[in-house]
DNA sequence: AGATGTTGTGTACGCTCGTACACATGGGTT
DNA sequence: AACCCATGTGTACGAGCGTACACAACATCT
């Protein structure tokens, strides 16, 4: 791998893109806005990322780890005696109450993936990644279902602006888990 | 109500906007693109809808009736003996297998509400409308939960491009309903 | 009939955008 | 040392955008 003048340039651009999407949304993402945010010339962003799709994929992939990393860091999945519904509801609360950027960015990804096929694999990766984590504690079908429910809950919270009701989430997730085979 | 030269002009613009969003996505929605689609001058679209948000609200509101209307027309909610999970899963399948434009448009506008506060009330209306319909057959909390699950399922299907698994949806919805109080 | 204000239209301005492309720079190879 | 090419930069072009605004058309009221 060639390391020329500024080996961090590409990374700086990705980081800047994440900040731009976080503050202005995907609609506000452009080669120019990212260049300004990263304090690099326009040509630099177009050189490293020929299309905006490429840049978005790189940025979203980098943020995708957020939720999974939070789960992993809390280490809750390793204790098989803890109640999974309670844990999951807690993680959602943590995710939603912390830096909103991550959540909104995640949702932006979903939105964009509807229309941009290039982003769909990234969105699918996220869902599969979480589902895989959850598979450690339940059967695969239930894991997939939990991901769908988590998506639905987050969407409702973000859309209605209502505060997150952790007890409600725990109850709902518990119902889904109650039907698990394993 | 004043009825001047072309009383249907406003409606024609809304219909055109829906077609534009359906074919090019929200990103492709502009006063000009709508004007071209509706075959009216640019000034006409800016006159009737001063901002794009206004136009989107009108379009979203008009399409919002789609799902609710389908449920109402099938009349399934009136038979208290039918299995709600099976019925719901069937309606989702109907919605997803029919003209995809409607579904994608619904989801796109739904997700767009995340970044555009103007759209949030309309999105909330849709969720509440469906929840109210479902309240005829279950308790309000479960109804709200079902809406969240339906959202999650639709999102997964649209994002992964995987075919809709009606049996899976029935099972998942059934689990949620199994915990209903009434 | 004439005044008046809402409805509808055409045009032009200034901005941002993606893209292209010629040019600079410096490590790698010979 | 000489050369080559991946890397990086600056500038300019054409297209599309929201917006503004002067003007046309017509219903309504006096």
Coordinates of C-alpha atoms (C1' of nucleotides) in Angstrom, one line a residue:
Chain A
X1 CA 0.0 0.0 0.0
X2 CA 1.5 3.3 -1.1
X3 CA 1.8 5.9 1.6
X4 CA 2.3 9.2 -0.1
X5 CA 2.0 12.7 1.2
X6 CA -0.9 12.5 3.6
X7 CA -1.9 9.0 4.4
X8 CA -4.6 10.2 6.6
X9 CA -6.3 12.3 4.0
X10 CA -8.8 9.6 3.0
X11 CA -9.7 9.0 6.6
X12 CA -10.1 12.7 7.3
X13 CA -12.5 12.9 4.4
X14 CA -14.6 10.0 5.7
X15 CA -14.7 11.5 9.2
X16 CA -15.8 14.9 7.7
X17 CA -18.5 13.2 5.7
X18 CA -19.9 11.6 8.9
X19 CA -20.0 15.0 10.5
X20 CA -21.7 16.5 7.5
X21 CA -24.4 13.8 7.4
X22 CA -24.9 14.1 11.1
X23 CA -25.5 17.8 10.9
X24 CA -27.1 18.3 7.6
X25 CA -28.4 14.9 6.6
X26 CA -27.6 13.0 3.5
X27 CA -29.3 15.7 1.4
X28 CA -26.5 18.1 2.5
X29 CA -23.7 15.7 1.6
X30 CA -21.7 16.8 -1.4
X31 CA -18.2 16.7 -2.5
X32 CA -17.9 20.4 -1.7
X33 CA -19.5 20.3 1.7
X34 CA -17.2 17.5 2.7
X35 CA -14.2 19.2 1.3
X36 CA -15.0 22.3 3.3
X37 CA -15.6 20.3 6.5
X38 CA -12.4 18.3 6.1
X39 CA -10.5 21.5 5.1
X40 CA -9.2 19.8 1.9
X41 CA -9.6 21.1 -1.7
X42 CA -12.5 19.9 -3.7
X43 CA -10.4 17.9 -6.1
X44 CA -9.2 15.8 -3.1
X45 CA -12.7 14.5 -2.3
X46 CA -13.5 13.8 -5.9
X47 CA -10.2 12.0 -6.3
X48 CA -10.6 9.7 -3.4
X49 CA -14.3 9.1 -3.9
X50 CA -15.3 9.3 -7.5
X51 CA -19.0 9.2 -6.7
X52 CA -21.0 10.3 -3.7
X53 CA -22.2 6.7 -3.3
X54 CA -18.7 5.6 -2.7
X55 CA -18.2 8.2 0.0
X56 CA -21.5 7.3 1.6
X57 CA -20.7 3.6 1.7
X58 CA -17.4 4.3 3.4
X59 CA -18.9 6.7 5.9
X60 CA -21.9 4.5 6.7
X61 CA -19.8 1.4 7.1
X62 CA -17.6 3.2 9.6
X63 CA -20.6 4.2 11.7
X64 CA -22.3 0.9 11.4
X65 CA -20.3 -0.5 14.2
X66 CA -21.8 1.9 16.6
X67 CA -24.7 -0.2 17.9
X68 CA -22.9 -3.5 17.7
X69 CA -19.9 -2.1 19.5
X70 CA -22.1 -0.7 22.2
X71 CA -23.6 -4.1 22.8
X72 CA -20.2 -5.8 22.7
X73 CA -18.7 -3.3 25.1
X74 CA -21.5 -3.8 27.6
X75 CA -20.7 -7.5 27.5
X76 CA -24.3 -8.3 28.4
X77 CA -24.6 -11.0 25.7
X78 CA -22.2 -13.2 27.5
X79 CA -24.3 -13.8 30.5
X80 CA -27.0 -16.3 29.5
X81 CA -28.9 -15.8 32.7
X82 CA -29.7 -12.1 32.1
X83 CA -33.1 -11.3 30.5
X84 CA -32.5 -10.5 26.9
X85 CA -35.6 -8.3 26.5
X86 CA -34.5 -6.1 29.4
X87 CA -31.0 -5.9 28.1
X88 CA -32.1 -5.0 24.6
X89 CA -34.5 -2.4 25.8
X90 CA -31.7 -0.9 27.9
X91 CA -29.3 -0.7 24.9
X92 CA -31.9 0.9 22.8
X93 CA -32.4 3.5 25.5
X94 CA -28.7 4.1 25.7
X95 CA -28.4 4.4 22.0
X96 CA -31.3 6.8 21.7
X97 CA -30.4 9.0 24.7
X98 CA -26.7 9.3 23.9
X99 CA -25.3 11.1 20.9
X100 CA -28.3 11.3 18.6
X101 CA -26.0 11.6 15.6
X102 CA -25.4 7.8 15.5
X103 CA -29.1 7.0 15.5
X104 CA -30.1 9.6 13.0
X105 CA -27.3 8.6 10.7
X106 CA -28.3 5.0 10.9
X107 CA -31.8 6.0 9.9
X108 CA -30.5 8.2 7.2
X109 CA -28.7 5.1 5.8
X110 CA -32.0 3.2 5.7
X111 CA -33.7 6.0 3.9
X112 CA -31.0 6.4 1.4
X113 CA -30.7 2.7 0.8
X114 CA -34.3 2.6 -0.4
X115 CA -33.3 4.5 -3.5
X116 CA -29.7 3.8 -3.8
X117 CA -28.9 0.2 -4.5
X118 CA -25.3 0.8 -3.7
X119 CA -26.1 1.3 -0.1
X120 CA -28.4 -1.7 0.4
X121 CA -25.6 -4.1 1.1
X122 CA -24.4 -1.8 3.9
X123 CA -27.8 -1.6 5.4
X124 CA -28.2 -5.4 5.2
X125 CA -24.8 -5.8 6.8
X126 CA -26.0 -3.8 9.8
X127 CA -29.1 -5.8 10.2
X128 CA -27.3 -9.1 9.8
X129 CA -24.6 -8.0 12.2
X130 CA -27.0 -7.3 15.0
X131 CA -29.0 -10.4 14.2
X132 CA -25.9 -12.5 14.5
X133 CA -25.0 -11.0 17.8
X134 CA -28.5 -11.8 19.1
X135 CA -28.3 -15.3 17.7
X136 CA -25.9 -16.1 20.6
X137 CA -28.9 -15.9 22.9
X138 CA -31.9 -17.0 20.8
X139 CA -32.8 -18.8 17.6
X140 CA -32.0 -17.1 14.3
X141 CA -35.6 -16.5 13.3
X142 CA -36.3 -14.7 16.6
X143 CA -33.1 -12.8 16.3
X144 CA -34.2 -11.5 12.9
X145 CA -37.5 -10.6 14.3
X146 CA -35.9 -8.7 17.2
X147 CA -34.0 -6.6 14.7
X148 CA -37.2 -5.7 12.9
X149 CA -38.9 -4.8 16.2
X150 CA -35.9 -2.7 17.3
X151 CA -36.1 -0.9 13.9
X152 CA -39.8 -0.3 14.4
X153 CA -39.4 1.0 17.9
X154 CA -36.6 3.4 17.0
X155 CA -38.5 4.7 14.0
X156 CA -41.5 5.5 16.2
X157 CA -39.5 7.3 18.8
X158 CA -37.6 9.3 16.2
X159 CA -40.8 10.1 14.2
X160 CA -43.1 11.0 16.9
X161 CA -40.5 12.8 19.0
X162 CA -42.1 11.1 22.0
X163 CA -39.7 10.1 24.8
X164 CA -38.4 6.5 24.6
X165 CA -40.5 4.2 26.8
X166 CA -38.1 1.5 28.0
X167 CA -40.8 -0.5 29.8
X168 CA -42.9 -0.6 26.7
X169 CA -40.0 -1.8 24.7
X170 CA -39.1 -4.4 27.2
X171 CA -42.7 -5.7 27.2
X172 CA -42.8 -5.8 23.4
X173 CA -39.5 -7.5 23.0
X174 CA -40.4 -10.0 25.7
X175 CA -43.5 -11.0 23.8
X176 CA -41.4 -11.7 20.7
X177 CA -38.9 -13.7 22.8
X178 CA -41.7 -15.6 24.5
X179 CA -42.3 -17.5 21.2
X180 CA -38.7 -18.4 20.6
X181 CA -37.9 -22.0 20.0
X182 CA -34.5 -21.9 21.4
Chain B
X1 CA -64.4 28.3 -2.4
X2 CA -63.2 30.2 -5.4
X3 CA -63.2 28.2 -8.6
X4 CA -61.2 30.0 -11.1
X5 CA -59.7 28.9 -14.4
X6 CA -58.5 25.4 -13.6
X7 CA -59.9 24.1 -10.4
X8 CA -58.1 20.8 -10.8
X9 CA -54.7 22.4 -11.2
X10 CA -53.7 22.0 -7.6
X11 CA -54.7 18.4 -7.6
X12 CA -52.9 17.7 -10.8
X13 CA -49.7 19.1 -9.2
X14 CA -50.1 16.8 -6.2
X15 CA -50.7 13.8 -8.4
X16 CA -47.6 14.7 -10.5
X17 CA -45.6 15.1 -7.3
X18 CA -46.5 11.6 -6.2
X19 CA -45.5 10.2 -9.6
X20 CA -42.2 12.0 -9.4
X21 CA -41.4 10.8 -5.9
X22 CA -42.4 7.3 -7.0
X23 CA -40.1 7.3 -10.0
X24 CA -37.2 9.4 -8.9
X25 CA -37.4 9.5 -5.2
X26 CA -37.7 12.5 -2.9
X27 CA -34.3 13.7 -4.0
X28 CA -35.7 14.1 -7.5
X29 CA -38.6 16.2 -6.3
X30 CA -38.4 19.9 -7.3
X31 CA -40.7 22.6 -8.3
X32 CA -39.5 22.1 -11.9
X33 CA -39.7 18.4 -12.1
X34 CA -43.2 18.4 -10.8
X35 CA -44.1 21.2 -13.2
X36 CA -42.8 19.2 -16.1
X37 CA -44.6 16.0 -14.9
X38 CA -47.9 17.9 -14.4
X39 CA -47.4 19.8 -17.7
X40 CA -47.9 23.2 -16.0
X41 CA -45.6 26.1 -15.9
X42 CA -43.0 26.4 -13.2
X43 CA -44.7 29.4 -11.7
X44 CA -47.8 27.4 -11.1
X45 CA -46.1 24.9 -8.8
X46 CA -44.4 27.7 -6.8
X47 CA -47.6 29.5 -6.5
X48 CA -49.7 26.7 -5.1
X49 CA -46.9 25.4 -3.0
X50 CA -44.6 28.0 -1.8
X51 CA -42.1 25.5 -0.4
X52 CA -41.3 21.9 -1.3
X53 CA -42.2 20.9 2.2
X54 CA -45.8 22.0 1.6
X55 CA -45.9 20.0 -1.5
X56 CA -44.5 16.9 0.2
X57 CA -47.1 17.2 3.0
X58 CA -49.9 17.3 0.5
X59 CA -48.5 14.3 -1.4
X60 CA -47.8 12.3 1.7
X61 CA -51.2 13.0 3.1
X62 CA -52.9 11.8 -0.1
X63 CA -51.0 8.6 -0.2
X64 CA -51.4 8.0 3.5
X65 CA -54.8 6.6 2.9
X66 CA -53.5 3.8 0.9
X67 CA -52.9 1.2 3.6
X68 CA -55.8 2.2 5.8
X69 CA -58.1 2.2 2.8
X70 CA -57.0 -1.3 1.8
X71 CA -57.7 -2.6 5.3
X72 CA -61.1 -0.9 5.3
X73 CA -62.0 -2.2 1.9
X74 CA -61.2 -5.8 2.8
X75 CA -63.5 -5.4 5.7
X76 CA -61.6 -7.9 7.7
X77 CA -61.5 -5.9 10.9
X78 CA -65.2 -6.3 11.4
X79 CA -65.1 -10.0 11.9
X80 CA -63.9 -10.6 15.5
X81 CA -63.4 -14.3 15.0
X82 CA -60.7 -14.0 12.3
X83 CA -57.1 -14.3 13.4
X84 CA -55.7 -10.8 13.4
X85 CA -52.1 -11.9 12.9
X86 CA -53.1 -13.8 9.7
X87 CA -55.1 -11.0 8.4
X88 CA -52.4 -8.4 9.1
X89 CA -49.7 -10.5 7.5
X90 CA -52.0 -10.9 4.5
X91 CA -52.6 -7.2 4.1
X92 CA -48.9 -6.5 4.3
X93 CA -48.3 -9.0 1.6
X94 CA -51.0 -7.4 -0.5
X95 CA -49.5 -4.0 0.0
X96 CA -46.0 -5.2 -0.8
X97 CA -46.9 -7.3 -3.8
X98 CA -49.1 -4.7 -5.5
X99 CA -47.8 -1.6 -7.0
X100 CA -44.4 -1.1 -5.3
X101 CA -44.6 2.6 -5.9
X102 CA -47.1 3.1 -3.2
X103 CA -45.0 1.2 -0.6
X104 CA -41.7 2.8 -1.5
X105 CA -43.3 6.2 -1.5
X106 CA -44.9 5.6 1.9
X107 CA -41.6 4.5 3.4
X108 CA -39.6 7.2 1.7
X109 CA -41.8 9.9 3.0
X110 CA -42.0 8.2 6.4
X111 CA -38.2 8.2 6.7
X112 CA -37.9 11.6 5.2
X113 CA -39.9 12.9 8.2
X114 CA -36.8 12.1 10.3
X115 CA -35.0 15.2 8.9
X116 CA -38.0 17.3 7.9
X117 CA -40.0 18.3 10.9
X118 CA -42.8 19.5 8.6
X119 CA -43.5 15.9 7.6
X120 CA -43.5 14.5 11.1
X121 CA -47.1 15.3 12.0
X122 CA -48.3 13.6 8.8
X123 CA -46.2 10.5 9.5
X124 CA -47.5 10.4 13.0
X125 CA -51.1 10.7 11.6
X126 CA -50.5 7.5 9.6
X127 CA -49.2 5.5 12.5
X128 CA -52.0 6.7 14.7
X129 CA -54.6 6.0 12.0
X130 CA -53.5 2.4 11.6
X131 CA -53.2 1.9 15.4
X132 CA -56.7 3.2 15.8
X133 CA -58.0 0.8 13.3
X134 CA -56.3 -2.1 15.0
X135 CA -57.6 -0.9 18.4
X136 CA -60.9 -2.3 17.3
X137 CA -59.5 -5.8 17.8
X138 CA -56.9 -5.4 20.5
X139 CA -55.8 -3.2 23.3
X140 CA -54.2 0.2 22.4
X141 CA -50.7 -0.8 23.6
X142 CA -50.7 -3.9 21.5
X143 CA -52.0 -1.9 18.5
X144 CA -49.2 0.5 18.7
X145 CA -46.8 -2.4 19.0
X146 CA -48.2 -4.0 15.9
X147 CA -47.7 -0.8 14.0
X148 CA -44.0 -0.8 15.0
X149 CA -43.6 -4.4 14.0
X150 CA -45.3 -3.8 10.6
X151 CA -42.9 -0.9 10.1
X152 CA -40.0 -3.0 10.9
X153 CA -41.1 -5.9 8.7
X154 CA -41.7 -3.6 5.7
X155 CA -38.4 -1.9 6.2
X156 CA -36.5 -5.2 6.2
X157 CA -38.2 -6.4 3.0
X158 CA -37.6 -3.2 1.2
X159 CA -34.0 -2.8 2.3
X160 CA -32.8 -6.4 1.8
X161 CA -34.8 -6.9 -1.3
X162 CA -35.7 -10.3 0.0
X163 CA -39.1 -11.6 -0.8
X164 CA -41.8 -11.1 1.7
X165 CA -42.3 -14.1 4.0
X166 CA -45.9 -14.0 5.0
X167 CA -45.6 -17.0 7.3
X168 CA -42.8 -15.3 9.2
X169 CA -44.8 -12.2 9.6
X170 CA -47.8 -14.1 10.8
X171 CA -45.7 -15.8 13.4
X172 CA -44.0 -12.6 14.6
X173 CA -47.3 -10.7 14.8
X174 CA -48.9 -13.7 16.5
X175 CA -46.2 -13.5 19.3
X176 CA -46.9 -9.8 19.8
X177 CA -50.7 -10.5 20.0
X178 CA -50.2 -13.4 22.3
X179 CA -49.3 -11.0 25.0
X180 CA -52.3 -8.7 24.5
X181 CA -54.4 -7.9 27.5
X182 CA -57.6 -7.5 25.7
Chain C
dA1 C1' -68.8 49.5 -16.4
dG2 C1' -64.9 50.0 -13.8
dA3 C1' -62.1 49.1 -9.7
dT4 C1' -60.0 45.4 -7.0
dG5 C1' -57.7 41.5 -5.4
dT6 C1' -56.9 36.6 -6.1
dT7 C1' -55.2 33.3 -9.3
dG8 C1' -51.9 32.1 -12.8
dT9 C1' -47.7 32.8 -15.9
dG10 C1' -43.1 33.9 -17.9
dT11 C1' -38.5 35.2 -17.2
dA12 C1' -34.3 36.0 -15.1
dC13 C1' -30.9 36.0 -11.1
dG14 C1' -27.7 33.9 -8.1
dC15 C1' -26.3 29.8 -6.1
dT16 C1' -24.6 25.0 -5.6
dC17 C1' -23.8 21.0 -7.7
dG18 C1' -21.1 17.0 -10.3
dT19 C1' -17.8 16.6 -13.6
dA20 C1' -13.9 17.1 -16.4
dC21 C1' -9.4 18.1 -17.2
dA22 C1' -4.8 20.2 -17.3
dC23 C1' -1.3 20.7 -14.2
dA24 C1' 1.8 19.9 -9.9
dT25 C1' 4.3 16.7 -6.9
dG26 C1' 7.1 13.2 -5.4
dG27 C1' 7.9 8.1 -4.5
dG28 C1' 9.4 3.8 -7.2
dT29 C1' 11.8 1.7 -10.8
dT30 C1' 15.4 1.3 -14.0
Chain D
dA1 C1' 20.1 10.5 -12.7
dA2 C1' 16.1 9.9 -15.6
dC3 C1' 11.7 8.4 -16.1
dC4 C1' 6.9 7.0 -15.0
dC5 C1' 2.8 7.0 -12.9
dA6 C1' -0.1 7.1 -8.8
dT7 C1' -1.4 10.8 -6.0
dG8 C1' -3.1 15.4 -5.3
dT9 C1' -4.8 20.2 -6.7
dG10 C1' -7.0 24.3 -9.0
dT11 C1' -10.2 26.1 -12.2
dA12 C1' -13.8 26.3 -15.2
dC13 C1' -18.2 24.6 -17.5
dG14 C1' -22.9 23.5 -17.9
dA15 C1' -27.0 22.0 -15.6
dG16 C1' -30.5 22.3 -12.2
dC17 C1' -32.1 24.5 -8.3
dG18 C1' -35.2 27.9 -5.2
dT19 C1' -36.7 32.3 -5.4
dA20 C1' -38.3 36.8 -6.8
dC21 C1' -41.1 39.6 -9.3
dA22 C1' -43.5 42.0 -13.0
dC23 C1' -47.3 41.1 -15.6
dA24 C1' -51.8 38.7 -17.6
dA25 C1' -56.4 36.9 -16.7
dC26 C1' -60.6 36.7 -14.6
dA27 C1' -64.2 36.6 -10.7
dT28 C1' -66.3 39.6 -7.6
dC29 C1' -68.0 43.8 -5.7
dT30 C1' -69.7 48.7 -6.0

